[in-house]
C-alpha positions as CSV (number, residue, x, y, z in Angstrom):
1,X,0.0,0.0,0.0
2,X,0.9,3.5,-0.7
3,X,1.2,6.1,2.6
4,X,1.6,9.5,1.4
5,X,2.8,11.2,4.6
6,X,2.0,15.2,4.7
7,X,3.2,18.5,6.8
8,X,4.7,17.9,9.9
9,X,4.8,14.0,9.4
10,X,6.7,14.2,6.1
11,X,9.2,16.4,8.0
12,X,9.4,13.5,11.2
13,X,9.5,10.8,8.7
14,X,12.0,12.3,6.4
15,X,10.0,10.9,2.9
16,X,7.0,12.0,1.7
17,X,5.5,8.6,0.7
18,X,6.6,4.9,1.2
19,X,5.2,1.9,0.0
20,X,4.1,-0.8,2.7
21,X,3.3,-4.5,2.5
22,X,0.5,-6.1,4.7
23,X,3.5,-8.6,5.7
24,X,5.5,-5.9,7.3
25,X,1.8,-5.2,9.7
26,X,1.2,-6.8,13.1
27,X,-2.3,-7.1,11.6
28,X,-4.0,-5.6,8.2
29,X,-6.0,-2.6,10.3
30,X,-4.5,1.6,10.0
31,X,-3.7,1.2,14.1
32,X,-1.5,-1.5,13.3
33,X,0.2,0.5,10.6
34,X,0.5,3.6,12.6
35,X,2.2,1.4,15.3
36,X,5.0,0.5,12.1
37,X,5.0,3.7,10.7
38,X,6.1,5.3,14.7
39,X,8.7,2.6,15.1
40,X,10.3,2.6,11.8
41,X,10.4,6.3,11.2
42,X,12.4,7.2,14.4
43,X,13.3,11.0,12.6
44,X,11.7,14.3,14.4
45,X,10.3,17.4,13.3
46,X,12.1,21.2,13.6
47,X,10.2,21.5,16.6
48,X,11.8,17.8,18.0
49,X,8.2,15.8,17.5
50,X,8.6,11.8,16.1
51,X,6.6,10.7,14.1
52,X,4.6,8.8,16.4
53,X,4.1,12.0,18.8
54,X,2.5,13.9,15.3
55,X,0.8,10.7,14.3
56,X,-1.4,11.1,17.8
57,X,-2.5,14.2,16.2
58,X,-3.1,13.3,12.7
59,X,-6.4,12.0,10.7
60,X,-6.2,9.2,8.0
61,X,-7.6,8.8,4.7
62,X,-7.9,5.7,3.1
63,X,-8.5,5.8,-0.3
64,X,-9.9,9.1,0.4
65,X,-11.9,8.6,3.0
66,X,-11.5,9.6,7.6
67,X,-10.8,6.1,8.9
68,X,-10.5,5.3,12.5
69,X,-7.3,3.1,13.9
70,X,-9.9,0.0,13.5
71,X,-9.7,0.1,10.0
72,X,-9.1,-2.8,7.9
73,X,-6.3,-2.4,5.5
74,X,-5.6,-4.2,1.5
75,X,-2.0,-4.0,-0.3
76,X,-4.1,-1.6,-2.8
77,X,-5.1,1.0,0.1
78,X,-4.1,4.4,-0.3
79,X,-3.3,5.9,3.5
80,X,-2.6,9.8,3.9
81,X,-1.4,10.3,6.9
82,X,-2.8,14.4,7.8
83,X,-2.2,16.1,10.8
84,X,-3.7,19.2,11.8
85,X,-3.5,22.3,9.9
86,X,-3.3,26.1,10.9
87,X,-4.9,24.5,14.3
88,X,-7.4,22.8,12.7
Protein backbone atom coordinates (compact mmCIF):
# COMPACT_ATOMS: atom_id res chain seq x y z
CA UNK A 1 0.00 0.00 0.00
CA UNK A 2 0.92 3.46 -0.67
CA UNK A 3 1.19 6.07 2.60
CA UNK A 4 1.56 9.54 1.45
CA UNK A 5 2.79 11.20 4.65
CA UNK A 6 1.98 15.18 4.73
CA UNK A 7 3.25 18.53 6.77
CA UNK A 8 4.73 17.86 9.90
CA UNK A 9 4.75 13.98 9.40
CA UNK A 10 6.65 14.21 6.13
CA UNK A 11 9.24 16.35 8.04
CA UNK A 12 9.40 13.52 11.18
CA UNK A 13 9.50 10.76 8.67
CA UNK A 14 12.01 12.29 6.36
CA UNK A 15 9.95 10.86 2.95
CA UNK A 16 7.04 11.96 1.67
CA UNK A 17 5.51 8.64 0.74
CA UNK A 18 6.60 4.90 1.21
CA UNK A 19 5.22 1.85 -0.03
CA UNK A 20 4.12 -0.82 2.73
CA UNK A 21 3.27 -4.54 2.55
CA UNK A 22 0.54 -6.12 4.72
CA UNK A 23 3.46 -8.63 5.70
CA UNK A 24 5.47 -5.89 7.26
CA UNK A 25 1.78 -5.21 9.74
CA UNK A 26 1.21 -6.76 13.08
CA UNK A 27 -2.32 -7.05 11.55
CA UNK A 28 -4.00 -5.57 8.22
CA UNK A 29 -5.97 -2.57 10.33
CA UNK A 30 -4.50 1.57 9.95
CA UNK A 31 -3.72 1.16 14.07
CA UNK A 32 -1.47 -1.47 13.33
CA UNK A 33 0.20 0.46 10.63
CA UNK A 34 0.52 3.57 12.59
CA UNK A 35 2.21 1.44 15.34
CA UNK A 36 5.00 0.51 12.15
CA UNK A 37 5.00 3.73 10.73
CA UNK A 38 6.06 5.29 14.69
CA UNK A 39 8.70 2.62 15.11
CA UNK A 40 10.27 2.58 11.81
CA UNK A 41 10.44 6.34 11.18
CA UNK A 42 12.37 7.24 14.44
CA UNK A 43 13.28 11.00 12.58
CA UNK A 44 11.75 14.25 14.44
CA UNK A 45 10.27 17.45 13.26
CA UNK A 46 12.08 21.19 13.58
CA UNK A 47 10.21 21.50 16.63
CA UNK A 48 11.79 17.75 18.02
CA UNK A 49 8.15 15.75 17.50
CA UNK A 50 8.58 11.76 16.14
CA UNK A 51 6.57 10.68 14.06
CA UNK A 52 4.64 8.79 16.39
CA UNK A 53 4.11 12.04 18.82
CA UNK A 54 2.46 13.94 15.28
CA UNK A 55 0.79 10.75 14.31
CA UNK A 56 -1.41 11.13 17.76
CA UNK A 57 -2.47 14.25 16.22
CA UNK A 58 -3.13 13.34 12.71
CA UNK A 59 -6.36 12.04 10.70
CA UNK A 60 -6.22 9.22 7.99
CA UNK A 61 -7.63 8.84 4.67
CA UNK A 62 -7.86 5.66 3.11
CA UNK A 63 -8.52 5.78 -0.29
CA UNK A 64 -9.94 9.10 0.43
CA UNK A 65 -11.94 8.60 3.00
CA UNK A 66 -11.50 9.62 7.61
CA UNK A 67 -10.78 6.14 8.88
CA UNK A 68 -10.50 5.33 12.46
CA UNK A 69 -7.26 3.10 13.89
CA UNK A 70 -9.93 0.03 13.54
CA UNK A 71 -9.71 0.12 9.99
CA UNK A 72 -9.12 -2.84 7.85
CA UNK A 73 -6.29 -2.36 5.51
CA UNK A 74 -5.56 -4.22 1.45
CA UNK A 75 -1.96 -3.98 -0.32
CA UNK A 76 -4.14 -1.62 -2.83
CA UNK A 77 -5.12 1.02 0.08
CA UNK A 78 -4.05 4.42 -0.31
CA UNK A 79 -3.28 5.94 3.47
CA UNK A 80 -2.64 9.85 3.86
CA UNK A 81 -1.39 10.29 6.91
CA UNK A 82 -2.83 14.40 7.84
CA UNK A 83 -2.21 16.13 10.82
CA UNK A 84 -3.74 19.17 11.76
CA UNK A 85 -3.47 22.31 9.87
CA UNK A 86 -3.27 26.13 10.95
CA UNK A 87 -4.90 24.47 14.31
CA UNK A 88 -7.38 22.81 12.68
Amino acid sequence: MIVRFYAAACAAAGVDQVNITLSDLASPTLGALVQELGDRYTGTTASGLTLAQVMQQCSFLLDGVRSEHEAPLTEETRVDVLPPFAGG
